[in-house]
Every structure is written in structure tokens, then in C-alpha cells.
PDB file of C-alpha atoms (C1' of nucleotides) in Angstrom:
ATOM      1  CA  UNK M 201      60.319 136.536 179.195  1.00  0.00           C
ATOM      2  CA  UNK M 202      61.329 137.898 182.487  1.00  0.00           C
ATOM      3  CA  UNK M 203      64.640 136.191 182.120  1.00  0.00           C
ATOM      4  CA  UNK M 204      65.755 137.750 178.903  1.00  0.00           C
ATOM      5  CA  UNK M 205      67.396 141.056 179.685  1.00  0.00           C
ATOM      6  CA  UNK M 206      68.220 141.739 176.082  1.00  0.00           C
ATOM      7  CA  UNK M 207      64.699 141.727 174.804  1.00  0.00           C
ATOM      8  CA  UNK M 208      63.596 144.433 177.147  1.00  0.00           C
ATOM      9  CA  UNK M 209      66.164 147.016 176.255  1.00  0.00           C
ATOM     10  CA  UNK M 210      68.184 145.618 173.442  1.00  0.00           C
ATOM     11  CA  UNK M 211      65.285 145.276 171.109  1.00  0.00           C
ATOM     12  CA  UNK M 212      64.083 148.833 171.325  1.00  0.00           C
ATOM     13  CA  UNK M 213      67.627 150.101 171.168  1.00  0.00           C
ATOM     14  CA  UNK M 214      68.427 147.860 168.254  1.00  0.00           C
ATOM     15  CA  UNK M 215      65.326 148.818 166.329  1.00  0.00           C
ATOM     16  CA  UNK M 216      66.030 152.461 166.927  1.00  0.00           C
ATOM     17  CA  UNK M 217      69.609 152.088 165.746  1.00  0.00           C
ATOM     18  CA  UNK M 218      68.566 150.204 162.653  1.00  0.00           C
ATOM     19  CA  UNK M 219      65.910 152.786 161.853  1.00  0.00           C
ATOM     20  CA  UNK M 220      68.372 155.604 162.218  1.00  0.00           C
ATOM     21  CA  UNK M 221      70.966 153.828 160.131  1.00  0.00           C
ATOM     22  CA  UNK M 222      68.489 153.075 157.354  1.00  0.00           C
ATOM     23  CA  UNK M 223      67.246 156.642 157.417  1.00  0.00           C
ATOM     24  CA  UNK M 224      70.786 157.815 156.921  1.00  0.00           C
ATOM     25  CA  UNK M 225      71.115 155.441 153.954  1.00  0.00           C
ATOM     26  CA  UNK M 226      74.030 153.698 155.547  1.00  0.00           C
ATOM     27  CA  UNK M 227      74.913 150.035 155.273  1.00  0.00           C
ATOM     28  CA  UNK M 228      76.052 148.053 158.254  1.00  0.00           C
ATOM     29  CA  UNK M 229      79.626 148.277 157.118  1.00  0.00           C
ATOM     30  CA  UNK M 230      79.458 151.969 156.390  1.00  0.00           C
ATOM     31  CA  UNK M 231      78.164 152.822 159.813  1.00  0.00           C
ATOM     32  CA  UNK M 232      80.480 150.343 161.474  1.00  0.00           C
ATOM     33  CA  UNK M 233      83.425 152.048 159.822  1.00  0.00           C
ATOM     34  CA  UNK M 234      82.149 155.492 160.709  1.00  0.00           C
ATOM     35  CA  UNK M 235      81.676 154.458 164.298  1.00  0.00           C
ATOM     36  CA  UNK M 236      84.799 152.372 164.525  1.00  0.00           C
ATOM     37  CA  UNK M 237      83.094 149.130 165.490  1.00  0.00           C
ATOM     38  CA  UNK M 238      83.021 145.820 163.672  1.00  0.00           C
ATOM     39  CA  UNK M 239      80.118 145.167 161.336  1.00  0.00           C
ATOM     40  CA  UNK M 240      79.123 141.814 162.807  1.00  0.00           C
ATOM     41  CA  UNK M 241      78.943 143.372 166.214  1.00  0.00           C
ATOM     42  CA  UNK M 242      76.778 146.204 164.962  1.00  0.00           C
ATOM     43  CA  UNK M 243      74.506 143.653 163.375  1.00  0.00           C
ATOM     44  CA  UNK M 244      74.159 141.822 166.666  1.00  0.00           C
ATOM     45  CA  UNK M 245      73.445 145.036 168.507  1.00  0.00           C
ATOM     46  CA  UNK M 246      70.691 145.958 166.072  1.00  0.00           C
ATOM     47  CA  UNK M 247      69.093 142.543 166.481  1.00  0.00           C
ATOM     48  CA  UNK M 248      69.246 142.812 170.234  1.00  0.00           C
ATOM     49  CA  UNK M 249      71.733 139.988 170.683  1.00  0.00           C
ATOM     50  CA  UNK M 250      74.393 142.063 172.353  1.00  0.00           C
ATOM     51  CA  UNK M 251      74.396 144.945 174.786  1.00  0.00           C
ATOM     52  CA  UNK M 252      76.778 147.631 173.650  1.00  0.00           C
ATOM     53  CA  UNK M 253      78.837 149.507 176.209  1.00  0.00           C
ATOM     54  CA  UNK M 254      78.516 153.241 176.636  1.00  0.00           C
ATOM     55  CA  UNK M 255      81.726 153.752 174.691  1.00  0.00           C
ATOM     56  CA  UNK M 256      80.308 151.932 171.701  1.00  0.00           C
ATOM     57  CA  UNK M 257      77.040 153.815 171.997  1.00  0.00           C
ATOM     58  CA  UNK M 258      78.955 157.059 172.026  1.00  0.00           C
ATOM     59  CA  UNK M 259      80.747 156.156 168.827  1.00  0.00           C
ATOM     60  CA  UNK M 260      77.537 155.011 167.154  1.00  0.00           C
ATOM     61  CA  UNK M 261      75.880 158.264 168.169  1.00  0.00           C
ATOM     62  CA  UNK M 262      78.682 160.159 166.521  1.00  0.00           C
ATOM     63  CA  UNK M 263      78.437 158.085 163.365  1.00  0.00           C
ATOM     64  CA  UNK M 264      74.692 158.570 163.190  1.00  0.00           C
ATOM     65  CA  UNK M 265      74.863 162.220 164.179  1.00  0.00           C
ATOM     66  CA  UNK M 266      72.510 161.653 167.046  1.00  0.00           C
ATOM     67  CA  UNK M 267      72.968 162.779 170.611  1.00  0.00           C
ATOM     68  CA  UNK M 268      74.637 160.205 172.815  1.00  0.00           C
ATOM     69  CA  UNK M 269      72.072 160.864 175.498  1.00  0.00           C
ATOM     70  CA  UNK M 270      69.246 159.622 173.337  1.00  0.00           C
ATOM     71  CA  UNK M 271      71.037 156.308 172.880  1.00  0.00           C
ATOM     72  CA  UNK M 272      71.838 156.074 176.568  1.00  0.00           C
ATOM     73  CA  UNK M 273      68.178 156.531 177.363  1.00  0.00           C
ATOM     74  CA  UNK M 274      67.244 153.839 174.867  1.00  0.00           C
ATOM     75  CA  UNK M 275      69.876 151.565 176.379  1.00  0.00           C
ATOM     76  CA  UNK M 276      68.497 152.178 179.847  1.00  0.00           C
ATOM     77  CA  UNK M 277      71.656 153.636 181.323  1.00  0.00           C
ATOM     78  CA  UNK M 278      70.202 157.112 181.557  1.00  0.00           C
ATOM     79  CA  UNK M 279      66.800 158.020 182.840  1.00  0.00           C
ATOM     80  CA  UNK M 280      64.578 159.890 180.439  1.00  0.00           C
ATOM     81  CA  UNK M 281      64.447 162.804 182.831  1.00  0.00           C
ATOM     82  CA  UNK M 282      65.545 165.237 180.182  1.00  0.00           C
ATOM     83  CA  UNK M 283      64.309 163.361 177.172  1.00  0.00           C
ATOM     84  CA  UNK M 284      62.116 165.347 174.809  1.00  0.00           C
ATOM     85  CA  UNK M 285      59.080 163.500 175.931  1.00  0.00           C
ATOM     86  CA  UNK M 286      55.648 162.501 174.804  1.00  0.00           C
ATOM     87  CA  UNK M 287      54.135 165.030 172.461  1.00  0.00           C
ATOM     88  CA  UNK M 288      57.356 165.657 170.640  1.00  0.00           C
ATOM     89  CA  UNK M 289      59.573 168.665 170.449  1.00  0.00           C
ATOM     90  CA  UNK M 290      58.286 172.156 170.441  1.00  0.00           C
ATOM     91  CA  UNK M 291      61.920 172.927 171.150  1.00  0.00           C
ATOM     92  CA  UNK M 292      62.957 172.927 167.519  1.00  0.00           C
ATOM     93  CA  UNK M 293      60.209 175.307 166.497  1.00  0.00           C
ATOM     94  CA  UNK M 294      60.929 177.567 169.386  1.00  0.00           C
ATOM     95  CA  UNK M 295      64.660 177.466 168.881  1.00  0.00           C
ATOM     96  CA  UNK M 296      64.236 178.433 165.257  1.00  0.00           C
ATOM     97  CA  UNK M 297      61.686 181.102 166.073  1.00  0.00           C
ATOM     98  CA  UNK M 298      63.924 182.707 168.669  1.00  0.00           C
ATOM     99  CA  UNK M 299      67.227 182.544 166.859  1.00  0.00           C
ATOM    100  CA  UNK M 300      68.248 186.139 166.231  1.00  0.00           C
ATOM    101  CA  UNK M 301      70.721 185.219 163.516  1.00  0.00           C
ATOM    102  CA  UNK M 302      68.017 184.050 161.138  1.00  0.00           C
ATOM    103  CA  UNK M 303      66.147 186.306 158.765  1.00  0.00           C
ATOM    104  CA  UNK M 304      62.400 186.012 158.635  1.00  0.00           C
ATOM    105  CA  UNK M 305      62.589 184.237 155.307  1.00  0.00           C
ATOM    106  CA  UNK M 306      65.165 181.755 156.540  1.00  0.00           C
ATOM    107  CA  UNK M 307      63.103 181.154 159.618  1.00  0.00           C
ATOM    108  CA  UNK M 308      60.073 180.313 157.566  1.00  0.00           C
ATOM    109  CA  UNK M 309      62.026 177.997 155.307  1.00  0.00           C
ATOM    110  CA  UNK M 310      63.464 176.039 158.194  1.00  0.00           C
ATOM    111  CA  UNK M 311      60.129 175.807 159.924  1.00  0.00           C
ATOM    112  CA  UNK M 312      58.417 174.661 156.737  1.00  0.00           C
ATOM    113  CA  UNK M 313      60.984 171.909 156.216  1.00  0.00           C
ATOM    114  CA  UNK M 314      60.754 170.868 159.825  1.00  0.00           C
ATOM    115  CA  UNK M 315      56.984 170.754 159.687  1.00  0.00           C
ATOM    116  CA  UNK M 316      57.077 168.606 156.591  1.00  0.00           C
ATOM    117  CA  UNK M 317      59.346 166.191 158.389  1.00  0.00           C
ATOM    118  CA  UNK M 318      57.376 165.791 161.557  1.00  0.00           C
ATOM    119  CA  UNK M 319      53.971 165.822 159.923  1.00  0.00           C
ATOM    120  CA  UNK M 320      54.940 163.034 157.623  1.00  0.00           C
ATOM    121  CA  UNK M 321      55.830 160.661 160.375  1.00  0.00           C
ATOM    122  CA  UNK M 322      53.237 161.433 162.966  1.00  0.00           C
ATOM    123  CA  UNK M 323      54.010 158.728 165.434  1.00  0.00           C
ATOM    124  CA  UNK M 324      53.979 159.204 169.206  1.00  0.00           C
TER     125      UNK M 324
ATOM    126  CA  UNK T  95     104.604 158.909 182.273  1.00  0.00           C
ATOM    127  CA  UNK T  96     102.841 155.922 183.565  1.00  0.00           C
ATOM    128  CA  UNK T  97     102.286 152.750 181.691  1.00  0.00           C
ATOM    129  CA  UNK T  98      98.825 152.503 183.104  1.00  0.00           C
ATOM    130  CA  UNK T  99      96.224 153.167 180.414  1.00  0.00           C
ATOM    131  CA  UNK T 100      93.527 153.590 182.989  1.00  0.00           C
ATOM    132  CA  UNK T 101      95.216 156.451 184.714  1.00  0.00           C
ATOM    133  CA  UNK T 102      93.811 158.969 182.325  1.00  0.00           C
ATOM    134  CA  UNK T 103      90.211 158.503 183.244  1.00  0.00           C
ATOM    135  CA  UNK T 104      90.170 155.882 185.916  1.00  0.00           C
ATOM    136  CA  UNK T 105      92.167 157.867 188.352  1.00  0.00           C
ATOM    137  CA  UNK T 106      90.035 160.963 188.332  1.00  0.00           C
ATOM    138  CA  UNK T 107      86.892 158.886 188.404  1.00  0.00           C
ATOM    139  CA  UNK T 108      88.255 156.665 191.150  1.00  0.00           C
ATOM    140  CA  UNK T 109      89.409 159.549 193.260  1.00  0.00           C
ATOM    141  CA  UNK T 110      86.094 161.232 192.855  1.00  0.00           C
ATOM    142  CA  UNK T 111      84.248 158.084 193.856  1.00  0.00           C
ATOM    143  CA  UNK T 112      86.442 157.515 196.872  1.00  0.00           C
ATOM    144  CA  UNK T 113      86.029 161.129 197.959  1.00  0.00           C
ATOM    145  CA  UNK T 114      82.286 160.918 197.638  1.00  0.00           C
ATOM    146  CA  UNK T 115      82.165 157.628 199.502  1.00  0.00           C
ATOM    147  CA  UNK T 116      84.319 158.959 202.339  1.00  0.00           C
ATOM    148  CA  UNK T 117      82.230 162.113 202.528  1.00  0.00           C
ATOM    149  CA  UNK T 118      79.176 159.941 202.935  1.00  0.00           C
ATOM    150  CA  UNK T 119      80.917 157.988 205.735  1.00  0.00           C
ATOM    151  CA  UNK T 120      80.497 154.761 203.904  1.00  0.00           C
ATOM    152  CA  UNK T 121      82.867 151.816 203.925  1.00  0.00           C
ATOM    153  CA  UNK T 122      83.701 149.954 200.756  1.00  0.00           C
ATOM    154  CA  UNK T 123      81.373 147.148 201.731  1.00  0.00           C
ATOM    155  CA  UNK T 124      78.555 149.460 202.695  1.00  0.00           C
ATOM    156  CA  UNK T 125      78.586 151.275 199.398  1.00  0.00           C
ATOM    157  CA  UNK T 126      79.125 148.075 197.465  1.00  0.00           C
ATOM    158  CA  UNK T 127      76.024 146.650 199.096  1.00  0.00           C
ATOM    159  CA  UNK T 128      74.026 149.806 198.485  1.00  0.00           C
ATOM    160  CA  UNK T 129      75.068 149.840 194.860  1.00  0.00           C
ATOM    161  CA  UNK T 130      74.804 146.112 194.346  1.00  0.00           C
ATOM    162  CA  UNK T 131      78.401 145.560 193.282  1.00  0.00           C
ATOM    163  CA  UNK T 132      81.108 143.486 194.875  1.00  0.00           C
ATOM    164  CA  UNK T 133      83.410 145.237 197.285  1.00  0.00           C
ATOM    165  CA  UNK T 134      86.690 144.140 195.695  1.00  0.00           C
ATOM    166  CA  UNK T 135      85.497 145.479 192.399  1.00  0.00           C
ATOM    167  CA  UNK T 136      84.573 148.806 193.911  1.00  0.00           C
ATOM    168  CA  UNK T 137      88.010 148.924 195.459  1.00  0.00           C
ATOM    169  CA  UNK T 138      89.613 148.359 192.098  1.00  0.00           C
ATOM    170  CA  UNK T 139      87.469 151.019 190.484  1.00  0.00           C
ATOM    171  CA  UNK T 140      88.443 153.552 193.107  1.00  0.00           C
ATOM    172  CA  UNK T 141      92.111 152.793 192.583  1.00  0.00           C
ATOM    173  CA  UNK T 142      91.739 153.142 188.849  1.00  0.00           C
ATOM    174  CA  UNK T 143      92.464 149.510 188.091  1.00  0.00           C
ATOM    175  CA  UNK T 144      89.147 148.783 186.400  1.00  0.00           C
ATOM    176  CA  UNK T 145      86.826 150.717 184.125  1.00  0.00           C
ATOM    177  CA  UNK T 146      83.266 150.360 185.319  1.00  0.00           C
ATOM    178  CA  UNK T 147      80.474 150.071 182.803  1.00  0.00           C
ATOM    179  CA  UNK T 148      77.691 152.615 182.624  1.00  0.00           C
ATOM    180  CA  UNK T 149      75.365 150.238 184.441  1.00  0.00           C
ATOM    181  CA  UNK T 150      77.736 150.007 187.377  1.00  0.00           C
ATOM    182  CA  UNK T 151      78.221 153.766 187.362  1.00  0.00           C
ATOM    183  CA  UNK T 152      74.476 154.209 187.448  1.00  0.00           C
ATOM    184  CA  UNK T 153      74.183 151.989 190.498  1.00  0.00           C
ATOM    185  CA  UNK T 154      77.081 153.701 192.239  1.00  0.00           C
ATOM    186  CA  UNK T 155      75.500 157.076 191.522  1.00  0.00           C
ATOM    187  CA  UNK T 156      72.312 155.889 193.143  1.00  0.00           C
ATOM    188  CA  UNK T 157      74.174 154.556 196.161  1.00  0.00           C
ATOM    189  CA  UNK T 158      76.100 157.795 196.549  1.00  0.00           C
ATOM    190  CA  UNK T 159      73.065 159.928 195.774  1.00  0.00           C
ATOM    191  CA  UNK T 160      74.807 161.837 193.039  1.00  0.00           C
ATOM    192  CA  UNK T 161      73.683 162.296 189.469  1.00  0.00           C
ATOM    193  CA  UNK T 162      74.608 159.558 187.039  1.00  0.00           C
ATOM    194  CA  UNK T 163      75.565 162.186 184.501  1.00  0.00           C
ATOM    195  CA  UNK T 164      78.313 163.508 186.705  1.00  0.00           C
ATOM    196  CA  UNK T 165      79.870 160.071 186.889  1.00  0.00           C
ATOM    197  CA  UNK T 166      79.468 159.567 183.152  1.00  0.00           C
ATOM    198  CA  UNK T 167      81.284 162.800 182.530  1.00  0.00           C
ATOM    199  CA  UNK T 168      84.114 161.722 184.831  1.00  0.00           C
ATOM    200  CA  UNK T 169      84.231 158.384 183.086  1.00  0.00           C
ATOM    201  CA  UNK T 170      84.480 160.123 179.734  1.00  0.00           C
ATOM    202  CA  UNK T 171      81.359 158.616 178.231  1.00  0.00           C
ATOM    203  CA  UNK T 172      79.439 161.883 178.289  1.00  0.00           C
ATOM    204  CA  UNK T 173      80.662 165.293 177.293  1.00  0.00           C
ATOM    205  CA  UNK T 174      80.514 167.924 179.989  1.00  0.00           C
ATOM    206  CA  UNK T 175      78.203 170.079 177.915  1.00  0.00           C
ATOM    207  CA  UNK T 176      75.164 169.398 179.954  1.00  0.00           C
ATOM    208  CA  UNK T 177      73.891 172.902 179.792  1.00  0.00           C
ATOM    209  CA  UNK T 178      70.922 173.181 182.089  1.00  0.00           C
ATOM    210  CA  UNK T 179      69.166 174.237 178.911  1.00  0.00           C
ATOM    211  CA  UNK T 180      67.646 177.104 180.733  1.00  0.00           C
ATOM    212  CA  UNK T 181      65.404 178.559 178.147  1.00  0.00           C
ATOM    213  CA  UNK T 182      67.242 181.800 177.772  1.00  0.00           C
ATOM    214  CA  UNK T 183      68.360 181.132 174.231  1.00  0.00           C
ATOM    215  CA  UNK T 184      67.409 177.741 172.822  1.00  0.00           C
ATOM    216  CA  UNK T 185      70.081 176.298 170.621  1.00  0.00           C
ATOM    217  CA  UNK T 186      68.739 175.340 167.213  1.00  0.00           C
ATOM    218  CA  UNK T 187      71.498 172.825 166.561  1.00  0.00           C
ATOM    219  CA  UNK T 188      70.846 171.123 169.816  1.00  0.00           C
ATOM    220  CA  UNK T 189      67.096 171.114 169.455  1.00  0.00           C
ATOM    221  CA  UNK T 190      67.429 169.502 166.050  1.00  0.00           C
ATOM    222  CA  UNK T 191      69.991 167.004 167.269  1.00  0.00           C
ATOM    223  CA  UNK T 192      67.770 165.848 170.086  1.00  0.00           C
ATOM    224  CA  UNK T 193      64.462 165.710 168.319  1.00  0.00           C
ATOM    225  CA  UNK T 194      63.559 162.018 168.266  1.00  0.00           C
ATOM    226  CA  UNK T 195      61.034 162.421 165.474  1.00  0.00           C
ATOM    227  CA  UNK T 196      63.662 163.313 162.923  1.00  0.00           C
ATOM    228  CA  UNK T 197      65.543 160.721 161.005  1.00  0.00           C
ATOM    229  CA  UNK T 198      69.292 160.990 160.785  1.00  0.00           C
ATOM    230  CA  UNK T 199      69.055 162.213 157.228  1.00  0.00           C
ATOM    231  CA  UNK T 200      66.441 164.802 158.014  1.00  0.00           C
ATOM    232  CA  UNK T 201      68.524 165.909 160.924  1.00  0.00           C
ATOM    233  CA  UNK T 202      71.525 166.386 158.704  1.00  0.00           C
ATOM    234  CA  UNK T 203      69.533 168.263 156.113  1.00  0.00           C
ATOM    235  CA  UNK T 204      68.124 170.674 158.643  1.00  0.00           C
ATOM    236  CA  UNK T 205      71.495 171.203 160.249  1.00  0.00           C
ATOM    237  CA  UNK T 206      73.155 171.780 156.899  1.00  0.00           C
ATOM    238  CA  UNK T 207      70.583 174.385 155.935  1.00  0.00           C
ATOM    239  CA  UNK T 208      70.834 176.032 159.301  1.00  0.00           C
ATOM    240  CA  UNK T 209      74.610 176.114 159.109  1.00  0.00           C
ATOM    241  CA  UNK T 210      74.490 177.687 155.702  1.00  0.00           C
ATOM    242  CA  UNK T 211      72.227 180.368 157.115  1.00  0.00           C
ATOM    243  CA  UNK T 212      74.247 181.328 160.109  1.00  0.00           C
ATOM    244  CA  UNK T 213      77.600 180.610 158.483  1.00  0.00           C
ATOM    245  CA  UNK T 214      79.209 179.972 161.768  1.00  0.00           C
ATOM    246  CA  UNK T 215      82.565 178.342 161.521  1.00  0.00           C
ATOM    247  CA  UNK T 216      82.991 177.939 165.229  1.00  0.00           C
ATOM    248  CA  UNK T 217      81.898 174.541 166.351  1.00  0.00           C
ATOM    249  CA  UNK T 218      80.475 174.588 169.865  1.00  0.00           C
TER     250      UNK T 218
ATOM    251  C1'  DG C 249      96.609 137.317 226.192  1.00  0.00           C
ATOM    252  C1'  DC C 250      92.741 135.822 221.924  1.00  0.00           C
ATOM    253  C1'  DA C 251      88.232 136.088 219.633  1.00  0.00           C
ATOM    254  C1'  DT C 252      85.395 139.057 216.962  1.00  0.00           C
ATOM    255  C1'  DT C 253      84.429 142.327 213.635  1.00  0.00           C
ATOM    256  C1'  DC C 254      85.605 145.902 211.249  1.00  0.00           C
ATOM    257  C1'  DT C 255      88.716 148.009 207.407  1.00  0.00           C
ATOM    258  C1'  DG C 256      90.702 147.332 202.483  1.00  0.00           C
ATOM    259  C1'  DC C 257      93.180 144.265 199.486  1.00  0.00           C
ATOM    260  C1'  DT C 258      94.857 140.004 196.403  1.00  0.00           C
ATOM    261  C1'  DA C 259      93.933 135.681 193.827  1.00  0.00           C
ATOM    262  C1'  DA C 260      91.470 132.997 190.731  1.00  0.00           C
ATOM    263  C1'  DC C 261      87.765 132.294 188.043  1.00  0.00           C
ATOM    264  C1'  DT C 262      83.460 133.019 184.701  1.00  0.00           C
ATOM    265  C1'  DG C 263      80.641 135.289 181.407  1.00  0.00           C
ATOM    266  C1'  DG C 264      80.026 138.120 177.746  1.00  0.00           C
ATOM    267  C1'  DA C 265      81.544 142.351 174.949  1.00  0.00           C
ATOM    268  C1'  DG C 266      83.785 142.975 170.849  1.00  0.00           C
ATOM    269  C1'  DC C 267      86.795 141.346 167.194  1.00  0.00           C
ATOM    270  C1'  DA C 268      88.615 139.020 162.456  1.00  0.00           C
ATOM    271  C1'  DA C 269      87.549 135.667 159.124  1.00  0.00           C
ATOM    272  C1'  DG C 270      84.500 133.798 156.302  1.00  0.00           C
ATOM    273  C1'  DC C 271      79.745 132.464 154.515  1.00  0.00           C
ATOM    274  C1'  DA C 272      75.168 132.759 151.500  1.00  0.00           C
ATOM    275  C1'  DG C 273      72.137 135.621 148.827  1.00  0.00           C
ATOM    276  C1'  DA C 274      70.929 139.888 145.861  1.00  0.00           C
ATOM    277  C1'  DA C 275      72.371 143.175 142.529  1.00  0.00           C
ATOM    278  C1'  DT C 276      75.270 145.080 139.248  1.00  0.00           C
ATOM    279  C1'  DG C 277      77.522 144.377 134.491  1.00  0.00           C
ATOM    280  C1'  DG C 278      81.050 141.805 131.265  1.00  0.00           C
TER     281       DG C 278
ATOM    282  C1'  DC J  85      76.390 132.502 132.237  1.00  0.00           C
ATOM    283  C1'  DC J  86      79.911 133.796 135.394  1.00  0.00           C
ATOM    284  C1'  DA J  87      82.799 137.471 138.050  1.00  0.00           C
ATOM    285  C1'  DT J  88      82.424 141.136 141.026  1.00  0.00           C
ATOM    286  C1'  DT J  89      80.679 143.698 144.704  1.00  0.00           C
ATOM    287  C1'  DC J  90      77.325 144.812 147.390  1.00  0.00           C
ATOM    288  C1'  DT J  91      74.076 143.355 151.437  1.00  0.00           C
ATOM    289  C1'  DG J  92      73.716 141.116 156.277  1.00  0.00           C
ATOM    290  C1'  DC J  93      74.763 137.085 159.147  1.00  0.00           C
ATOM    291  C1'  DT J  94      77.395 132.955 161.647  1.00  0.00           C
ATOM    292  C1'  DT J  95      81.466 131.057 163.646  1.00  0.00           C
ATOM    293  C1'  DG J  96      85.058 131.026 166.731  1.00  0.00           C
ATOM    294  C1'  DC J  97      88.172 133.354 169.275  1.00  0.00           C
ATOM    295  C1'  DT J  98      90.439 137.022 172.859  1.00  0.00           C
ATOM    296  C1'  DC J  99      90.297 139.834 176.621  1.00  0.00           C
ATOM    297  C1'  DC J 100      88.543 142.269 180.450  1.00  0.00           C
ATOM    298  C1'  DA J 101      84.568 143.626 183.482  1.00  0.00           C
ATOM    299  C1'  DG J 102      82.807 141.755 187.489  1.00  0.00           C
ATOM    300  C1'  DT J 103      82.336 137.850 190.492  1.00  0.00           C
ATOM    301  C1'  DT J 104      83.356 134.667 194.965  1.00  0.00           C
ATOM    302  C1'  DA J 105      86.703 133.147 198.316  1.00  0.00           C
ATOM    303  C1'  DG J 106      90.043 134.330 201.205  1.00  0.00           C
ATOM    304  C1'  DC J 107      94.051 137.186 203.315  1.00  0.00           C
ATOM    305  C1'  DA J 108      96.555 140.777 206.548  1.00  0.00           C
ATOM    306  C1'  DG J 109      96.043 144.603 209.603  1.00  0.00           C
ATOM    307  C1'  DA J 110      93.360 147.822 213.011  1.00  0.00           C
ATOM    308  C1'  DA J 111      90.078 148.457 216.431  1.00  0.00           C
ATOM    309  C1'  DT J 112      86.868 146.864 219.663  1.00  0.00           C
ATOM    310  C1'  DG J 113      85.729 143.915 223.903  1.00  0.00           C
ATOM    311  C1'  DC J 114      86.431 139.520 227.061  1.00  0.00           C
TER     312       DC J 114
END
DNA sequence: GCATTCTGCTAACTGGAGCAAGCAGAATGG
DNA sequence: CCATTCTGCTTGCTCCAGTTAGCAGAATGC
């Protein structure tokens, strides 16, 4: 338990990566091609068997359209000091609400969609 | 110019590390002990002969009392766009990109809609 | 003079990240 | 029923990040 360094970090990182990939409806090979890594290696990363380097994480983040920071935090190479913590992200709502380029109708549409997304999966 | 592939990044990172170490009046061995890396390896990093992993960079940052992000940026594994995110004008794109509750697909949907609204060709 | 203890560096090795090739099982459809 | 094309996984390899051991020179003191 204490001796397996991959279980601690790799598992959560791997699960997160797999979730994100599945959500994007991508197969292992599709994402691996997008990110420029080999598909067996991606498989091993998702199962927590290998620890990807920051370079690989960066490429995966690009392929998944996720911020690299979020993966770094999951991988334990960045502290969650600036991670959108605990309760979630009021940031999106606020950002939408304060964007001057949006019309009131557009604002409401975006907020409605966003609400439907985050309500659906209410998980801390 | 040079045949050294590490010169691009390694040199600037190495120079920066050596400068910081000298400014802190630390010898190679002192910093290597503080950071928990071997002193020959640190020497090679500073001379641009080796590319340290993010883990090593993190430890060196701690030993030098600088932010890990700054080293990541120098190492080219993080983009320099670490806006202090002072809440003057929250960026919708960024808020969406960093919201952990959204799936990749949801993220893309929201971003697509938002892009269509603001019709901004310039990519930040 | 010569030990000691610094400084940084070179040499030689090990472990594991990351790869290409190839495998078994589930869907397609001919 | 078999051929094709997906899906993910296993095997076996290469290469380099990072190690330990040891070297040459500079600065102390005896």
C-alpha cells in the first residue's frame, strides 16, 4: 500500500483521464492520435500502470481540450493552490454574467445550458 | 546552429536555475541535498545536458523557494499565460476550460456556443 | 611541504517512460 | 458462417532521466 506510488496518484489521474476521454466519445486510439502518444501507453496511463511525464500530460490535455494545469494537479506535480476547489465553479456563471459581449438572451442560454450540465452530475 | 537539441529549453532553464542557486549562495551539493536530487544530475541540468522531469523541477523549486510554475514555464511544460486571474474581467473561455465538473464534450459544446456568440476570430 | 574539505565535473550503470508489433473479443455486414 | 474493423490489452524492446562512485582543481589550515 504505502509502497505503491502509482496507486496513489496514477489511479485518480487515470480514472480522470478515462472519464474525460469517454465523455468526449473518443476511443483509446483516437485520443492517442490526437495527443500524439501511443495507444498502449495511453491505456497503461489510464489504468495507473505508468506515470506520464509532463510533456505527455500536456499533449493529452490538448487532445482532451482540458487545461494542462488540471492534469498536473491530478498527477501531483502541481499543488491545487489555484484549483477550482470544493464547491465547484461559480467562475463560469460569473464569467458569463459579466461578459459584456453577450446579449441578455445569449447570456441566459449559456447559463441554462451550464446549469443543466452541472446539476445533472452533482458530485463533489 | 548547435547540434544540441536541449539547447532550446535546457539552456534557458539551466541558466535560470544556476542564477537562482548562486543568488541563494548555495553550492551544487547544498541545493541538491535540499531538493533531494543528486549533485551530478543537478550539474547536468544547469548546463543543459539533461531535461529534468516535473517532479524534479518541483523539488528544485522548493529548494530554491521559487514557484514551481515559473520553472515549468521555463521548461516549456506550461504556457506563460498564468494570468493572476484578478477578477477584473473573468474570461468565459477560461472558466469553462477549467471547470472540473464539465465533461470534455460539455466543455466543447459550451465553448462552441460561446464562440458563435462572440464571433471572435482571435485566439488568445 | 601534505592532509582536509570544499568546489564542480566525468564515467558507468539501473530503472522505467514510451514505443511498435501483435493479440483476443465485440460489433458491424457480406 | 466468415471477413472486416472496431475496441482495449500484453509483449518485448529502446532510450534517457537520474543514480552512485570517483576524479581534478581551489581554498583552507597544520
